mmCIF file of C-alpha atoms in Angstrom:
data_model
loop_
_atom_site.group_PDB
_atom_site.id
_atom_site.type_symbol
_atom_site.label_atom_id
_atom_site.label_comp_id
_atom_site.label_asym_id
_atom_site.label_seq_id
_atom_site.Cartn_x
_atom_site.Cartn_y
_atom_site.Cartn_z
ATOM 1 C CA UNK A 1 4.753 21.383 -0.295
ATOM 2 C CA UNK A 2 1.043 20.514 -0.393
ATOM 3 C CA UNK A 3 -1.552 19.528 2.053
ATOM 4 C CA UNK A 4 -1.201 15.893 3.234
ATOM 5 C CA UNK A 5 -4.905 15.225 2.781
ATOM 6 C CA UNK A 6 -4.875 16.595 -0.802
ATOM 7 C CA UNK A 7 -1.786 14.210 -1.488
ATOM 8 C CA UNK A 8 -3.686 11.290 -0.068
ATOM 9 C CA UNK A 9 -6.786 12.219 -2.292
ATOM 10 C CA UNK A 10 -4.566 12.361 -5.347
ATOM 11 C CA UNK A 11 -2.824 9.082 -4.523
ATOM 12 C CA UNK A 12 -6.359 7.399 -3.991
ATOM 13 C CA UNK A 13 -7.570 8.806 -7.253
ATOM 14 C CA UNK A 14 -4.318 7.800 -9.027
ATOM 15 C CA UNK A 15 -4.995 4.154 -7.607
ATOM 16 C CA UNK A 16 -8.400 4.090 -8.886
ATOM 17 C CA UNK A 17 -7.561 5.363 -12.450
ATOM 18 C CA UNK A 18 -4.681 2.742 -12.721
ATOM 19 C CA UNK A 19 -6.980 -0.005 -11.517
ATOM 20 C CA UNK A 20 -9.574 0.862 -14.145
ATOM 21 C CA UNK A 21 -7.028 1.153 -16.904
ATOM 22 C CA UNK A 22 -5.456 -2.220 -16.155
ATOM 23 C CA UNK A 23 -9.112 -3.703 -16.043
ATOM 24 C CA UNK A 24 -10.328 -2.191 -19.256
ATOM 25 C CA UNK A 25 -8.019 -0.423 -21.462
ATOM 26 C CA UNK A 26 -4.587 -2.202 -21.292
ATOM 27 C CA UNK A 27 -4.812 -5.304 -23.422
ATOM 28 C CA UNK A 28 -1.322 -6.553 -23.139
ATOM 29 C CA UNK A 29 -1.334 -10.523 -23.139
ATOM 30 C CA UNK A 30 1.662 -10.424 -20.710
ATOM 31 C CA UNK A 31 -0.596 -8.646 -18.108
ATOM 32 C CA UNK A 32 -1.632 -11.387 -15.577
ATOM 33 C CA UNK A 33 -4.075 -10.971 -12.777
ATOM 34 C CA UNK A 34 -2.945 -7.716 -11.248
ATOM 35 C CA UNK A 35 -4.270 -6.043 -8.267
ATOM 36 C CA UNK A 36 -3.355 -2.527 -7.462
ATOM 37 C CA UNK A 37 -2.864 -2.571 -3.541
ATOM 38 C CA UNK A 38 -1.768 0.865 -2.690
ATOM 39 C CA UNK A 39 -0.417 4.275 -4.184
ATOM 40 C CA UNK A 40 1.936 6.591 -2.487
ATOM 41 C CA UNK A 41 2.807 10.032 -3.818
ATOM 42 C CA UNK A 42 5.628 12.500 -2.702
ATOM 43 C CA UNK A 43 4.807 15.548 -0.883
ATOM 44 C CA UNK A 44 5.636 17.791 -4.099
ATOM 45 C CA UNK A 45 3.130 15.513 -6.180
ATOM 46 C CA UNK A 46 5.936 14.998 -8.559
ATOM 47 C CA UNK A 47 6.347 11.097 -8.168
ATOM 48 C CA UNK A 48 3.676 8.415 -7.486
ATOM 49 C CA UNK A 49 4.615 4.752 -6.596
ATOM 50 C CA UNK A 50 1.931 2.286 -7.485
ATOM 51 C CA UNK A 51 2.137 -0.979 -5.485
ATOM 52 C CA UNK A 52 0.561 -3.971 -7.062
ATOM 53 C CA UNK A 53 0.315 -7.878 -6.677
ATOM 54 C CA UNK A 54 0.164 -10.421 -9.199
ATOM 55 C CA UNK A 55 -1.581 -13.866 -8.738
ATOM 56 C CA UNK A 56 0.711 -16.567 -10.240
ATOM 57 C CA UNK A 57 4.150 -17.803 -10.486
ATOM 58 C CA UNK A 58 7.475 -15.669 -10.703
ATOM 59 C CA UNK A 59 7.335 -15.812 -14.424
ATOM 60 C CA UNK A 60 3.951 -14.393 -14.479
ATOM 61 C CA UNK A 61 5.087 -11.482 -12.018
ATOM 62 C CA UNK A 62 8.083 -10.836 -14.317
ATOM 63 C CA UNK A 63 5.705 -10.747 -17.455
ATOM 64 C CA UNK A 64 3.255 -8.498 -15.565
ATOM 65 C CA UNK A 65 6.131 -6.132 -14.523
ATOM 66 C CA UNK A 66 7.286 -5.791 -18.123
ATOM 67 C CA UNK A 67 3.747 -5.127 -19.429
ATOM 68 C CA UNK A 68 3.177 -2.362 -16.680
ATOM 69 C CA UNK A 69 6.477 -0.805 -17.743
ATOM 70 C CA UNK A 70 5.544 -0.701 -21.388
ATOM 71 C CA UNK A 71 2.044 0.846 -20.613
ATOM 72 C CA UNK A 72 3.339 3.312 -18.119
ATOM 73 C CA UNK A 73 3.096 6.235 -20.639
ATOM 74 C CA UNK A 74 -0.538 5.561 -21.650
ATOM 75 C CA UNK A 75 -1.514 5.170 -17.867
ATOM 76 C CA UNK A 76 0.373 8.331 -16.971
ATOM 77 C CA UNK A 77 -1.422 10.308 -19.789
ATOM 78 C CA UNK A 78 -4.836 9.092 -18.524
ATOM 79 C CA UNK A 79 -4.064 9.991 -14.947
ATOM 80 C CA UNK A 80 -3.034 13.508 -16.144
ATOM 81 C CA UNK A 81 -6.235 13.743 -18.110
ATOM 82 C CA UNK A 82 -8.515 12.497 -15.376
ATOM 83 C CA UNK A 83 -6.871 14.376 -12.411
ATOM 84 C CA UNK A 84 -6.366 17.683 -14.103
ATOM 85 C CA UNK A 85 -3.262 18.629 -12.020
ATOM 86 C CA UNK A 86 -0.791 20.803 -13.479
ATOM 87 C CA UNK A 87 1.943 18.512 -13.483
ATOM 88 C CA UNK A 88 1.198 14.840 -13.934
ATOM 89 C CA UNK A 89 3.233 12.603 -11.580
ATOM 90 C CA UNK A 90 5.718 10.194 -12.975
ATOM 91 C CA UNK A 91 4.569 6.571 -12.259
ATOM 92 C CA UNK A 92 6.690 3.846 -10.718
ATOM 93 C CA UNK A 93 5.364 0.342 -10.496
ATOM 94 C CA UNK A 94 6.659 -1.674 -7.536
ATOM 95 C CA UNK A 95 5.557 -5.261 -6.591
ATOM 96 C CA UNK A 96 4.066 -5.296 -3.140
ATOM 97 C CA UNK A 97 5.504 -8.208 -1.132
ATOM 98 C CA UNK A 98 2.789 -7.680 1.619
ATOM 99 C CA UNK A 99 0.490 -10.522 0.484
ATOM 100 C CA UNK A 100 3.515 -13.107 0.290
ATOM 101 C CA UNK A 101 4.494 -11.844 3.770
ATOM 102 C CA UNK A 102 1.035 -12.319 5.106
ATOM 103 C CA UNK A 103 0.760 -15.750 3.671
ATOM 104 C CA UNK A 104 4.093 -16.685 5.284
ATOM 105 C CA UNK A 105 2.881 -15.382 8.680
ATOM 106 C CA UNK A 106 -0.405 -17.391 8.238
ATOM 107 C CA UNK A 107 1.735 -20.564 7.654
ATOM 108 C CA UNK A 108 3.805 -19.836 10.790
ATOM 109 C CA UNK A 109 0.764 -19.256 13.014
ATOM 110 C CA UNK A 110 -1.000 -22.308 11.856
ATOM 111 C CA UNK A 111 2.273 -24.432 12.574
ATOM 112 C CA UNK A 112 2.474 -22.873 16.031
ATOM 113 C CA UNK A 113 -1.246 -23.700 16.632
ATOM 114 C CA UNK A 114 -0.599 -27.224 15.603
ATOM 115 C CA UNK A 115 2.315 -27.472 18.117
ATOM 116 C CA UNK A 116 0.142 -25.808 20.809
ATOM 117 C CA UNK A 117 -2.462 -28.440 20.384
ATOM 118 C CA UNK A 118 0.029 -31.374 20.534
ATOM 119 C CA UNK A 119 1.281 -29.792 23.781
ATOM 120 C CA UNK A 120 -2.263 -29.459 25.077
ATOM 121 C CA UNK A 121 -2.911 -33.174 24.244
ATOM 122 C CA UNK A 122 0.067 -34.465 26.018
ATOM 123 C CA UNK A 123 -0.705 -32.219 28.990
ATOM 124 C CA UNK A 124 -4.092 -34.021 29.398
ATOM 125 C CA UNK A 125 -2.592 -37.431 29.807
ATOM 126 C CA UNK A 126 0.243 -36.311 32.122
ATOM 127 C CA UNK A 127 0.586 -36.786 35.726
ATOM 128 C CA UNK A 128 2.264 -34.771 38.367
ATOM 129 C CA UNK A 129 5.852 -35.711 39.374
ATOM 130 C CA UNK A 130 5.116 -35.417 43.122
ATOM 131 C CA UNK A 131 1.850 -34.836 44.889
ATOM 132 C CA UNK A 132 -1.047 -33.109 42.931
ATOM 133 C CA UNK A 133 -0.951 -30.206 45.389
ATOM 134 C CA UNK A 134 2.453 -29.490 46.797
ATOM 135 C CA UNK A 135 1.462 -26.556 48.930
ATOM 136 C CA UNK A 136 0.764 -26.836 52.686
ATOM 137 C CA UNK A 137 -2.622 -26.023 53.919
ATOM 138 C CA UNK A 138 -3.223 -23.883 56.955
ATOM 139 C CA UNK A 139 -5.057 -26.667 58.774
ATOM 140 C CA UNK A 140 -2.140 -28.990 58.425
ATOM 141 C CA UNK A 141 -0.081 -26.328 60.356
ATOM 142 C CA UNK A 142 -2.408 -26.301 63.298
ATOM 143 C CA UNK A 143 -2.548 -30.162 63.643
ATOM 144 C CA UNK A 144 1.263 -30.197 63.906
ATOM 145 C CA UNK A 145 1.184 -28.065 67.043
ATOM 146 C CA UNK A 146 2.694 -24.605 67.764
ATOM 147 C CA UNK A 147 5.953 -24.033 65.977
ATOM 148 C CA UNK A 148 9.027 -23.198 67.721
ATOM 149 C CA UNK A 149 10.615 -20.143 66.516
#
């Protein structure tokens, strides 16, 4: 096992290398607008999971996944060359559903805000069912006289 800080540094470096490779060296036409969001590496530094998002449709996601799988060997050899570790970790590319989940949560929050605004609008024109202030005041009790307990 290695130090967690070293593993995190290596994961960050792998993320940078993969992002640079996708931007500059990988020229696969199937590769869409891919963003590397995170990289996680196992404690023994043998396997790295690279999370990515693709801007576009499901077909573009599938094409980008196929392009990443075909370029995995080239990317891994570049990671090994630039990091200088004894054993170059195997790379696994995984689509990151986080942006899609965030978008869905944003939609739900905006719908809730719209409903809250509608309720607030109805509340301004509403009137009380009984008196405006249903509570008894202390001065009313004194006017009634002493209470018989």
